[in-house]
Coordinates of C-alpha atoms in Angstrom, one line a residue:
M337 CA 24.5 35.7 -1.3
E338 CA 22.2 38.8 -1.0
F339 CA 18.8 37.7 -2.3
T340 CA 16.4 40.2 -3.8
P341 CA 13.0 38.6 -4.1
F342 CA 10.9 38.9 -7.2
P343 CA 8.3 41.6 -6.7
S344 CA 5.0 40.1 -5.5
W345 CA 1.5 40.6 -7.0
P346 CA 0.6 43.0 -4.1
D347 CA 3.8 44.9 -4.7
T348 CA 3.0 45.4 -8.4
A349 CA -0.8 45.6 -8.3
P350 CA -1.0 49.4 -8.7
R351 CA 1.0 49.3 -12.0
L352 CA -0.8 46.1 -13.1
I353 CA -4.2 47.8 -12.7
A354 CA -3.0 51.0 -14.4
V355 CA -1.7 49.1 -17.4
A356 CA -4.8 46.9 -17.7
A357 CA -7.0 50.0 -17.5
G358 CA -4.9 51.8 -20.1
R359 CA -3.7 54.6 -17.9
Q360 CA 0.0 53.4 -18.1
A361 CA 1.9 51.6 -20.8
A362 CA 3.0 48.0 -20.7
D363 CA 6.7 47.0 -20.8
L364 CA 5.9 44.3 -23.3
V365 CA 2.9 43.1 -25.4
V366 CA 2.6 39.8 -27.1
R367 CA 0.2 40.3 -29.9
R368 CA -2.2 38.1 -32.0
G369 CA -1.7 34.7 -30.6
I370 CA -3.8 31.7 -29.5
W371 CA -4.2 32.0 -25.7
V372 CA -3.9 28.6 -24.1
N373 CA -6.0 29.0 -20.9
V374 CA -5.2 26.2 -18.5
H375 CA -7.9 27.3 -16.1
S376 CA -10.8 26.8 -18.5
R377 CA -9.0 24.3 -20.8
E378 CA -9.4 26.4 -23.9
A379 CA -7.3 27.6 -26.8
L380 CA -8.6 31.1 -27.7
P381 CA -7.4 32.7 -31.0
D382 CA -6.6 36.4 -31.6
H383 CA -5.6 37.4 -28.1
D384 CA -2.9 39.8 -26.7
I385 CA -0.9 39.7 -23.5
A386 CA 0.3 42.9 -21.8
I387 CA 3.2 42.6 -19.3
V388 CA 4.6 45.1 -16.8
D389 CA 7.2 44.6 -14.0
G390 CA 7.6 40.9 -15.0
R391 CA 3.9 40.1 -14.4
I392 CA 0.8 39.8 -16.6
A393 CA -1.4 42.8 -16.5
Y394 CA -3.9 42.1 -19.2
V395 CA -5.0 39.2 -21.5
G396 CA -7.7 39.9 -24.0
P397 CA -8.6 40.3 -27.7
D398 CA -6.9 43.7 -28.0
A399 CA -4.2 45.2 -25.8
S400 CA -3.7 48.3 -27.9
H401 CA -4.8 50.5 -25.0
C402 CA -1.7 49.1 -23.1
V403 CA 0.8 50.1 -25.7
G404 CA 3.0 53.2 -25.3
P405 CA 6.0 54.6 -27.2
N406 CA 8.4 52.4 -25.3
T407 CA 6.4 49.2 -25.2
R408 CA 8.1 46.3 -26.9
I409 CA 5.9 44.4 -29.3
I410 CA 6.3 40.7 -30.0
E411 CA 4.1 39.4 -32.8
A412 CA 2.9 35.9 -32.0
E413 CA 1.6 35.5 -35.6
G414 CA -1.1 33.1 -34.7
R415 CA 1.1 30.9 -32.6
Y416 CA 0.0 29.3 -29.3
M417 CA 0.8 31.3 -26.2
L418 CA 1.4 28.7 -23.5
P419 CA 2.3 29.0 -19.8
G420 CA 5.9 28.2 -19.0
L421 CA 6.3 24.6 -18.1
C422 CA 6.7 23.4 -14.5
D423 CA 8.6 20.3 -13.4
G424 CA 6.9 19.1 -10.2
H425 CA 9.6 16.8 -9.0
M426 CA 13.2 16.6 -10.0
H427 CA 16.8 16.4 -8.9
I428 CA 19.2 18.9 -10.5
E429 CA 22.2 16.8 -9.6
S430 CA 20.9 14.0 -11.8
G431 CA 21.7 16.2 -14.8
M432 CA 25.4 16.2 -13.6
L433 CA 25.1 20.1 -13.7
T434 CA 24.9 22.9 -11.2
P435 CA 21.6 24.8 -10.9
A436 CA 23.0 27.5 -13.2
E437 CA 24.0 25.1 -16.0
F438 CA 20.8 23.1 -15.5
A439 CA 18.7 26.2 -15.9
G440 CA 20.7 27.2 -19.0
A441 CA 20.0 23.7 -20.5
V442 CA 16.2 23.6 -19.9
I443 CA 15.1 27.2 -20.4
P444 CA 15.3 26.8 -24.2
H445 CA 12.9 23.8 -23.8
G446 CA 10.3 26.0 -22.2
T447 CA 10.8 25.0 -18.5
T448 CA 10.4 28.1 -16.4
S449 CA 9.6 26.6 -13.0
M450 CA 11.2 23.7 -11.2
F451 CA 10.6 22.0 -7.9
T452 CA 13.9 20.5 -6.9
D453 CA 15.0 18.2 -4.1
P454 CA 18.8 18.4 -3.6
H455 CA 18.9 15.3 -1.5
E456 CA 21.9 14.1 -3.5
I457 CA 24.2 16.8 -2.3
A458 CA 22.6 16.6 1.2
N459 CA 24.1 13.1 1.5
V460 CA 27.5 14.4 0.7
L461 CA 27.7 17.9 2.2
G462 CA 24.7 18.1 4.5
L463 CA 22.8 21.3 5.2
D464 CA 25.7 23.4 3.8
G465 CA 25.3 21.7 0.4
V466 CA 21.6 22.2 0.4
R467 CA 22.1 25.9 1.1
M468 CA 24.6 26.2 -1.8
M469 CA 22.1 24.6 -4.2
H470 CA 19.3 26.8 -2.8
D471 CA 21.4 30.0 -3.2
E472 CA 22.4 29.3 -6.8
A473 CA 18.8 28.4 -7.6
L474 CA 17.6 31.9 -6.5
M475 CA 20.2 33.5 -8.8
Q476 CA 18.5 32.2 -11.9
P477 CA 16.2 34.0 -14.3
V478 CA 13.6 31.3 -13.9
N479 CA 11.8 30.0 -10.9
I480 CA 13.7 27.2 -9.0
F481 CA 11.9 26.3 -5.8
T482 CA 13.9 24.1 -3.4
Q483 CA 12.4 21.3 -1.3
M484 CA 14.4 20.6 1.8
P485 CA 15.7 17.0 1.7
S486 CA 14.0 14.7 4.2
C487 CA 16.0 11.5 4.1
A488 CA 19.7 11.6 4.5
P489 CA 20.2 8.7 5.1
S490 CA 17.2 7.4 3.2
A491 CA 17.2 4.1 5.0
P492 CA 18.8 4.6 8.5
G493 CA 20.8 1.6 9.6
L494 CA 21.1 0.3 6.0
E495 CA 23.5 2.9 4.7
T496 CA 26.0 5.5 6.0
T497 CA 25.9 9.0 4.4
G498 CA 28.5 11.7 4.5
Y499 CA 26.1 13.8 6.5
E500 CA 22.7 13.3 8.3
I501 CA 19.7 15.6 7.9
T502 CA 17.9 16.2 11.2
P503 CA 14.5 17.6 12.1
E504 CA 16.3 20.7 13.3
D505 CA 17.8 21.2 9.9
V506 CA 14.4 20.9 8.3
A507 CA 12.9 23.4 10.7
E508 CA 15.7 25.9 10.0
A509 CA 15.4 25.5 6.2
M510 CA 11.7 26.2 6.3
N511 CA 12.6 29.9 6.9
W512 CA 14.8 30.2 3.8
P513 CA 13.3 32.3 1.0
G514 CA 13.4 29.6 -1.7
I515 CA 12.2 26.6 0.3
I516 CA 8.8 25.4 -0.9
G517 CA 8.4 22.3 1.2
L518 CA 9.9 18.9 2.2
G519 CA 11.6 16.7 -0.3
E520 CA 10.4 13.2 -1.1
M521 CA 9.8 11.2 2.1
M522 CA 11.7 8.1 1.0
N523 CA 11.7 6.5 4.4
F524 CA 8.2 5.2 4.0
P525 CA 8.7 2.4 6.6
G526 CA 9.7 5.0 9.1
V527 CA 6.5 7.0 8.5
I528 CA 4.3 3.8 8.6
H529 CA 5.8 2.8 11.9
G530 CA 5.7 6.3 13.4
D531 CA 9.4 7.0 13.5
P532 CA 9.8 10.2 15.6
K533 CA 12.4 11.7 13.4
M534 CA 10.5 11.4 10.2
L535 CA 7.3 12.6 11.8
A536 CA 9.1 15.6 13.3
E537 CA 10.4 16.6 9.8
I538 CA 6.9 16.3 8.4
A539 CA 5.4 18.3 11.3
A540 CA 8.0 21.1 10.9
T541 CA 7.0 21.4 7.2
Q542 CA 3.2 21.3 7.8
R543 CA 3.5 23.9 10.6
A544 CA 5.3 26.1 8.1
G545 CA 2.4 25.8 5.8
K546 CA 4.4 24.0 3.1
T547 CA 4.0 20.8 1.0
V548 CA 5.4 17.4 2.0
G549 CA 6.7 15.4 -0.9
G550 CA 6.1 11.7 -1.1
H551 CA 8.0 8.6 -2.2
Y552 CA 6.1 5.3 -1.6
A553 CA 8.1 2.7 -3.5
S554 CA 6.0 -0.3 -2.6
P555 CA 3.3 -2.2 -4.5
D556 CA 1.4 -2.7 -1.3
L557 CA -1.7 -0.5 -1.5
G558 CA -3.3 -1.8 1.7
P559 CA -3.0 -0.6 5.3
D560 CA 0.7 0.4 5.0
F561 CA -0.2 2.7 2.1
A562 CA -3.0 4.2 4.1
A563 CA -0.7 4.7 7.1
Y564 CA 1.8 6.5 4.8
V565 CA -0.8 8.9 3.4
A566 CA -2.1 9.6 7.0
G567 CA 1.5 10.6 7.8
G568 CA 1.2 13.7 5.6
P569 CA 3.0 13.2 2.2
A570 CA 0.9 15.0 -0.4
D571 CA 2.2 13.5 -3.7
D572 CA 4.0 10.5 -5.0
H573 CA 6.0 9.9 -8.2
E574 CA 6.9 6.2 -7.6
G575 CA 3.8 4.7 -9.2
T576 CA 4.5 2.4 -12.2
C577 CA 1.0 1.2 -13.1
E578 CA -2.6 2.5 -13.4
A579 CA -3.6 1.1 -10.1
D580 CA -0.8 3.1 -8.4
S581 CA -2.0 6.4 -9.8
I582 CA -5.6 5.7 -9.0
A583 CA -4.9 4.7 -5.4
R584 CA -3.0 7.9 -4.9
V585 CA -5.6 10.4 -6.2
R586 CA -8.4 8.5 -4.4
Q587 CA -6.5 9.1 -1.1
G588 CA -6.2 12.8 -1.8
M589 CA -2.6 12.7 -3.0
R590 CA -1.4 14.1 -6.4
S591 CA -0.1 11.4 -8.7
M592 CA 3.1 12.5 -10.2
M593 CA 3.8 10.6 -13.5
R594 CA 7.4 10.7 -14.5
L595 CA 9.3 10.5 -17.8
G596 CA 13.0 10.9 -17.0
S597 CA 16.1 9.6 -18.8
A598 CA 15.4 6.1 -17.6
W599 CA 11.9 6.2 -16.1
Y600 CA 9.0 5.6 -18.5
D601 CA 6.1 5.6 -16.1
V602 CA 3.6 8.0 -17.9
E603 CA 2.3 5.5 -20.5
S604 CA 1.4 2.9 -17.9
Q605 CA -0.4 5.3 -15.6
I606 CA -2.1 7.9 -17.9
T607 CA -4.8 5.4 -18.7
A608 CA -6.3 6.4 -15.3
I609 CA -7.3 9.6 -17.2
T610 CA -7.6 8.6 -20.8
E611 CA -9.5 5.3 -20.2
K612 CA -10.9 5.4 -16.6
G613 CA -11.8 9.1 -16.8
L614 CA -10.4 10.2 -13.5
D615 CA -10.2 14.0 -12.8
S616 CA -6.9 15.0 -14.5
R617 CA -6.4 18.1 -12.2
N618 CA -5.1 15.6 -9.6
F619 CA -2.3 14.4 -11.9
I620 CA 1.1 16.1 -12.4
L621 CA 3.9 15.4 -15.0
C622 CA 7.5 15.4 -13.9
T623 CA 11.0 14.2 -14.9
D624 CA 12.5 13.1 -11.5
D625 CA 16.0 12.3 -13.1
C626 CA 17.3 13.6 -16.4
H627 CA 21.0 13.4 -17.4
S628 CA 22.6 16.1 -19.4
G629 CA 22.5 14.2 -22.7
T630 CA 18.7 13.9 -22.5
L631 CA 18.4 17.7 -21.7
I632 CA 20.6 18.7 -24.7
N633 CA 19.3 16.2 -27.3
D634 CA 15.7 15.4 -26.3
G635 CA 14.3 18.1 -24.1
H636 CA 12.9 18.5 -20.7
M637 CA 9.3 19.1 -19.7
N638 CA 8.4 19.7 -23.4
R639 CA 9.5 16.1 -23.9
V640 CA 7.3 14.9 -21.1
V641 CA 4.2 16.8 -22.5
R642 CA 4.8 15.5 -26.0
H643 CA 5.1 11.9 -24.6
A644 CA 1.8 12.3 -22.7
I645 CA 0.1 13.5 -25.8
S646 CA 1.5 10.6 -27.8
C647 CA 0.0 8.3 -25.2
G648 CA -3.5 9.5 -26.0
C649 CA -3.8 12.5 -23.6
D650 CA -5.6 15.6 -24.8
P651 CA -2.9 18.3 -25.4
L652 CA -4.7 20.8 -23.2
V653 CA -5.0 18.2 -20.4
A654 CA -1.3 17.4 -20.8
L655 CA -0.4 21.0 -20.5
Q656 CA -2.5 21.4 -17.4
M657 CA -0.5 18.6 -15.8
A658 CA 2.7 20.5 -16.6
T659 CA 1.5 23.9 -15.5
I660 CA -1.5 24.8 -13.4
N661 CA -1.8 21.4 -11.7
T662 CA 1.8 21.7 -10.4
A663 CA 1.4 25.3 -9.3
T664 CA -1.8 24.5 -7.4
H665 CA -0.3 21.6 -5.6
F666 CA 2.5 23.7 -4.2
G667 CA 0.2 26.6 -3.3
L668 CA 1.5 28.9 -6.1
E669 CA -1.6 29.0 -8.4
R670 CA -1.8 32.8 -7.8
D671 CA 1.8 33.2 -8.9
I672 CA 2.7 30.8 -11.7
G673 CA 1.2 28.1 -13.9
S674 CA -1.1 30.1 -16.1
I675 CA -1.3 33.2 -18.4
T676 CA -3.7 35.3 -16.3
P677 CA -3.5 38.7 -14.7
G678 CA -1.1 39.0 -11.7
R679 CA 0.9 35.9 -12.5
R680 CA 4.6 35.9 -13.4
A681 CA 4.9 36.4 -17.1
D682 CA 6.3 33.0 -17.9
I683 CA 5.2 32.4 -21.5
I684 CA 6.1 30.1 -24.4
L685 CA 5.3 30.7 -28.1
S686 CA 4.8 27.5 -30.1
S687 CA 3.4 26.8 -33.6
D688 CA 2.1 23.4 -32.8
L689 CA 0.2 22.1 -29.7
K690 CA 1.1 18.4 -30.2
D691 CA 4.7 18.5 -31.3
L692 CA 5.4 21.5 -29.1
P693 CA 8.3 23.2 -30.7
I694 CA 9.6 25.8 -28.3
E695 CA 10.2 28.9 -30.4
L696 CA 10.3 31.7 -27.8
V697 CA 10.5 31.6 -24.0
I698 CA 9.6 34.5 -21.8
A699 CA 10.3 34.3 -18.0
R700 CA 9.3 37.0 -15.6
G701 CA 8.6 39.3 -18.5
Q702 CA 12.0 38.9 -20.2
I703 CA 12.9 36.9 -23.3
V704 CA 15.2 34.2 -22.0
A705 CA 15.4 31.9 -25.1
E706 CA 14.6 32.0 -28.8
D707 CA 14.8 29.4 -31.4
G708 CA 16.4 26.9 -29.0
K709 CA 19.1 29.2 -27.8
I710 CA 19.4 30.7 -24.3
T711 CA 19.5 34.5 -24.4
A712 CA 19.6 35.1 -20.6
D713 CA 22.5 35.0 -18.2
C714 CA 22.5 32.1 -15.6
P715 CA 24.8 33.3 -12.8
H716 CA 27.1 30.8 -10.9
L717 CA 27.7 30.5 -7.2
N718 CA 31.3 30.6 -6.2
W719 CA 31.5 27.0 -5.0
P720 CA 34.0 26.6 -2.1
A721 CA 36.9 24.2 -1.9
A722 CA 35.0 22.0 0.6
A723 CA 32.5 21.3 -2.1
R724 CA 35.2 20.2 -4.5
N725 CA 37.1 17.9 -2.3
T726 CA 34.7 15.0 -1.4
V727 CA 36.3 11.7 -2.6
H728 CA 38.3 10.1 0.3
L729 CA 39.1 6.4 -0.2
G730 CA 41.6 6.1 2.7
H731 CA 44.1 4.2 0.5
A732 CA 44.8 3.3 -3.1
L733 CA 42.7 0.3 -4.1
T734 CA 44.0 -2.9 -5.6
S735 CA 42.4 -5.9 -7.2
A736 CA 42.5 -7.6 -3.8
D737 CA 39.9 -5.1 -2.5
F738 CA 37.4 -6.6 -4.9
Q739 CA 37.9 -10.3 -4.1
I740 CA 35.0 -12.3 -2.8
E741 CA 36.2 -15.2 -0.6
A742 CA 34.4 -18.5 -1.2
P743 CA 33.3 -20.8 1.7
K744 CA 35.9 -23.3 2.6
G745 CA 35.6 -26.6 0.7
A746 CA 33.0 -25.4 -1.8
N747 CA 33.3 -25.8 -5.6
R748 CA 30.3 -23.7 -6.5
V749 CA 28.0 -21.3 -4.6
Q750 CA 24.6 -19.7 -5.0
A751 CA 24.8 -15.9 -4.9
N752 CA 22.1 -13.3 -4.4
V753 CA 22.3 -11.1 -7.5
I754 CA 20.9 -7.6 -8.2
G755 CA 18.9 -7.8 -11.5
V756 CA 18.7 -4.6 -13.5
V757 CA 15.4 -3.9 -15.1
E758 CA 15.5 -1.7 -18.3
N759 CA 13.7 1.6 -18.0
Q760 CA 12.6 0.9 -14.4
A761 CA 13.8 2.1 -11.0
P762 CA 13.1 -1.2 -9.3
T763 CA 15.5 -4.1 -9.6
K764 CA 14.9 -7.9 -9.3
A765 CA 16.3 -10.2 -6.6
L766 CA 17.9 -12.9 -8.6
K767 CA 20.0 -16.0 -7.7
A768 CA 22.9 -17.4 -9.7
E769 CA 25.1 -20.5 -9.3
L770 CA 28.7 -19.2 -9.6
P771 CA 32.0 -21.0 -9.9
I772 CA 34.9 -20.9 -7.4
I773 CA 38.4 -20.5 -8.7
G774 CA 41.5 -20.3 -6.5
G775 CA 39.3 -19.8 -3.4
L776 CA 37.4 -16.8 -4.9
V777 CA 33.9 -16.6 -6.2
E778 CA 33.9 -15.6 -9.9
A779 CA 31.2 -14.0 -11.9
E780 CA 30.3 -15.6 -15.2
G781 CA 27.8 -15.2 -18.1
E782 CA 25.4 -12.3 -17.6
V783 CA 26.6 -11.8 -14.0
C784 CA 29.4 -9.4 -13.2
Q785 CA 30.8 -7.9 -10.1
I786 CA 29.6 -4.8 -8.3
A787 CA 31.3 -3.0 -5.5
L788 CA 30.3 0.0 -3.3
V789 CA 33.4 1.9 -2.2
E790 CA 33.1 4.2 0.8
R791 CA 34.2 7.7 -0.1
H792 CA 33.0 10.1 2.6
R793 CA 35.1 9.2 5.7
A794 CA 38.2 7.5 4.1
T795 CA 37.4 4.2 5.9
G796 CA 38.8 2.1 3.0
G797 CA 35.6 0.0 3.1
V798 CA 34.6 -1.9 0.0
T799 CA 31.3 -3.9 -0.2
N800 CA 31.4 -6.6 -3.0
A801 CA 28.4 -8.3 -4.6
F802 CA 27.1 -9.3 -8.0
V803 CA 24.8 -7.7 -10.6
S804 CA 23.2 -9.0 -13.8
G805 CA 21.7 -7.2 -16.8
F806 CA 24.4 -4.9 -18.2
G807 CA 25.8 -7.4 -20.7
Y808 CA 29.4 -6.4 -20.2
Q809 CA 32.1 -8.4 -21.9
G810 CA 35.9 -8.5 -21.9
R811 CA 38.1 -7.0 -19.2
M812 CA 36.3 -3.8 -18.2
A813 CA 35.0 -1.7 -15.3
M814 CA 32.8 1.4 -14.8
A815 CA 33.0 3.6 -11.7
S816 CA 30.8 6.5 -10.6
T817 CA 30.7 8.7 -7.5
V818 CA 27.0 9.3 -8.4
A819 CA 25.4 6.5 -6.4
H820 CA 21.9 7.4 -5.2
D821 CA 21.3 8.2 -2.5
S822 CA 24.3 7.8 -0.2
H823 CA 26.7 8.7 -3.1
H824 CA 29.6 6.6 -2.2
M825 CA 31.2 5.1 -5.3
I826 CA 29.7 2.3 -7.4
V827 CA 32.1 0.2 -9.4
V828 CA 30.7 -2.5 -11.8
G829 CA 33.1 -4.7 -13.8
T830 CA 34.2 -8.0 -15.2
D831 CA 37.8 -7.7 -14.0
R832 CA 39.0 -6.7 -10.6
E833 CA 42.2 -4.9 -11.8
Q834 CA 40.1 -2.7 -14.0
M835 CA 37.8 -2.0 -11.1
A836 CA 40.7 -0.8 -9.0
L837 CA 42.0 1.4 -11.9
A838 CA 38.5 3.0 -12.3
A839 CA 38.1 3.6 -8.6
N840 CA 41.5 5.2 -8.1
R841 CA 41.0 7.4 -11.2
L842 CA 37.9 9.0 -9.6
A843 CA 39.7 9.6 -6.3
E844 CA 42.5 11.3 -8.3
I845 CA 40.1 13.7 -10.1
G846 CA 37.7 14.4 -7.2
G847 CA 34.7 12.5 -8.6
G848 CA 32.8 11.7 -11.7
I849 CA 32.3 8.7 -14.0
T850 CA 35.0 6.6 -15.8
I851 CA 35.2 3.5 -17.9
F852 CA 38.3 1.3 -18.3
R853 CA 38.9 -1.6 -20.6
D854 CA 42.2 -3.5 -20.8
G855 CA 43.9 -0.8 -18.8
E856 CA 42.8 2.0 -21.0
E857 CA 40.4 4.8 -20.0
L858 CA 37.6 4.9 -22.6
A859 CA 35.5 7.7 -21.2
L860 CA 35.7 10.3 -18.4
V861 CA 33.1 12.7 -17.1
E862 CA 34.5 15.0 -14.4
L863 CA 32.1 15.9 -11.7
P864 CA 34.2 18.0 -9.3
I865 CA 31.4 19.5 -7.2
A866 CA 30.5 17.0 -4.5
G867 CA 31.4 14.2 -6.9
L868 CA 27.9 14.9 -8.5
M869 CA 28.0 17.9 -10.7
S870 CA 30.0 19.9 -13.1
D871 CA 29.9 23.7 -13.5
S872 CA 31.1 23.4 -17.1
P873 CA 28.6 24.2 -19.9
A874 CA 25.8 21.6 -20.3
A875 CA 26.8 20.9 -23.9
E876 CA 30.3 20.0 -22.8
V877 CA 29.1 17.7 -20.1
A878 CA 26.6 16.1 -22.4
A879 CA 29.3 15.4 -25.0
K880 CA 31.4 13.6 -22.4
A881 CA 28.3 11.8 -21.2
E882 CA 27.6 10.7 -24.7
Q883 CA 31.2 9.3 -25.0
M884 CA 30.5 7.4 -21.7
V885 CA 27.4 5.9 -23.3
R886 CA 29.4 4.8 -26.4
A887 CA 32.0 3.3 -24.1
M888 CA 29.4 1.3 -22.2
Q889 CA 28.1 0.0 -25.5
A890 CA 31.6 -0.8 -26.7
C891 CA 31.9 -3.0 -23.6
G892 CA 28.8 -4.9 -24.5
C893 CA 26.0 -3.0 -22.8
K894 CA 22.8 -2.6 -24.8
L895 CA 20.4 -1.3 -22.1
N896 CA 18.6 2.0 -22.7
N897 CA 20.0 4.7 -20.4
A898 CA 22.2 2.2 -18.6
Y899 CA 24.1 4.8 -16.7
M900 CA 20.9 5.7 -14.8
Q901 CA 20.6 2.1 -13.8
H902 CA 24.2 2.0 -12.7
S903 CA 23.8 5.1 -10.5
L904 CA 20.7 3.7 -8.7
L905 CA 22.2 0.4 -7.6
A906 CA 22.7 1.7 -4.1
L907 CA 19.2 3.2 -3.7
V908 CA 18.1 1.2 -0.7
V909 CA 14.6 2.5 -0.7
I910 CA 13.4 1.0 -4.0
P911 CA 12.9 -2.8 -4.2
E912 CA 14.0 -5.4 -4.6
L913 CA 17.8 -5.7 -4.1
R914 CA 20.5 -3.0 -3.6
I915 CA 24.0 -2.6 -2.4
S916 CA 25.2 -0.3 0.4
D917 CA 28.2 0.2 2.6
V918 CA 26.7 -2.2 5.1
G919 CA 26.2 -5.0 2.6
L920 CA 23.5 -6.4 0.3
V921 CA 20.0 -5.1 1.2
D922 CA 16.7 -6.7 0.5
V923 CA 14.4 -3.7 0.2
R924 CA 11.3 -5.8 0.3
K925 CA 12.1 -6.5 3.9
F926 CA 14.4 -3.6 4.6
E927 CA 17.1 -5.9 6.0
K928 CA 20.7 -6.9 5.1
I929 CA 21.0 -10.4 3.6
D930 CA 24.0 -12.7 2.9
L931 CA 25.6 -12.4 -0.5
L932 CA 26.3 -16.2 -0.7
E933 CA 24.1 -19.1 0.1
P934 CA 24.9 -22.8 0.2
L935 CA 23.7 -24.8 -2.8
A936 CA 20.6 -26.8 -2.2

């Protein structure tokens, strides 16, 4: 792709000066609105904004001196004029959409800048996949900055990915035009213990003058946490309580508080600001993971800001945490994040500062959405065949592949069970006494089977274990090739035949999500690109995802956003218990453990 960079402030300074001084006419003037100034934390009525060459030239009480015969006028009519919203940490692939379709879904919600870590596709397609995501991101009418993935695999030795990211890959990517820094450093044990590979990736990023993203998924705030911070990560989004957010900002990190489709971590941490009175400029709002249904039906960063306000946060403070704080953290305060001269003209018009209806969105000086509808084109990359052929099982699976052999002579066993926690990324390490029938260990009650099916190298490998918390009933199975972070295939079910049907179906279509019950397919979401994304319109993907949710409920699942829980069951960097292609992993100790234990 031939990339034409957006003109910089120095490139456009002569025209910006001329328009601000009244010697030349602006391209666009937004008139008579309430200027939300996130630098001074003020809402100033009766102000105008003059825009030229996609940047802001003038903000003041009267921009009439900037108006010429060809200047377009937008009447704000007393509405709030807000900076475009920034998502400080997110994964586009979690929306099950390509960058183009993701942009088309979130622009009407007022998101004009995203800081994305494509480590999902890195696990499947390596550096080539990252480059494809990066290239399509640069084609969009809004700002999508790419963080080079740091951890593929995220836990070396405990999972096998399709590709491995190396320090050399990181150093190369730091020269790409859209790379803003290093993606979340999930291998926090590696940093703490001085792993040369992890430190080399961090060093390459720091030497390029870019930001290192953090991911410290441990409740231990003692020496290990201090060692991690000393290693260089500059932010963290894995906090789940007030103490986590306080510890991060005290150590000079930015605390990123997330509200995604399944992560509700803002309310439990924002008290550091609303009650403890910490400096809010060191806090950032983000989504981390949002599926397409959330984007279409509930919103994106506007949803997060509204939630923060509902948790008692001052609206102007909440807006700072979704605009200027994010821009400052990534070294872009002079380019995005505020409505001030020289910055990109990323502006929202809204009639209410608390409910935040997004009525008009301007990005780079162009109207890109109005009344909830996208008005700009979001160009697509021509994804190659190699990106669409990524599910390789080795052989057709049968129910026998999902059998768990019992110890000889036993009537019952004790099993280590993954316990799903609603609305939280961490799981619980549970134990359950299970029956043995015909020499096989059988799930019962709340416990059902889970399997991780290898799909990158056609090894035919299947790792079997048990999971609790979904509430499934009857003969059913759900399979997904979205399996953070290694993205093999996760199959959860109550019946081994249904599990085989679901797995084989995804191999047939090249990836996605499916649910079977009594031999019938209840729902299917096709994700042909890397088994992670669809290049179909977001509304179509969201409709299929909604059918998936209904199918899960029909099978007995009552969890909120249960699909996100399903997709994270192989995430071997978040405690307590996970599954991978090497077995059952205790993330508290970062070691493989036995599935079955003898009864006491």
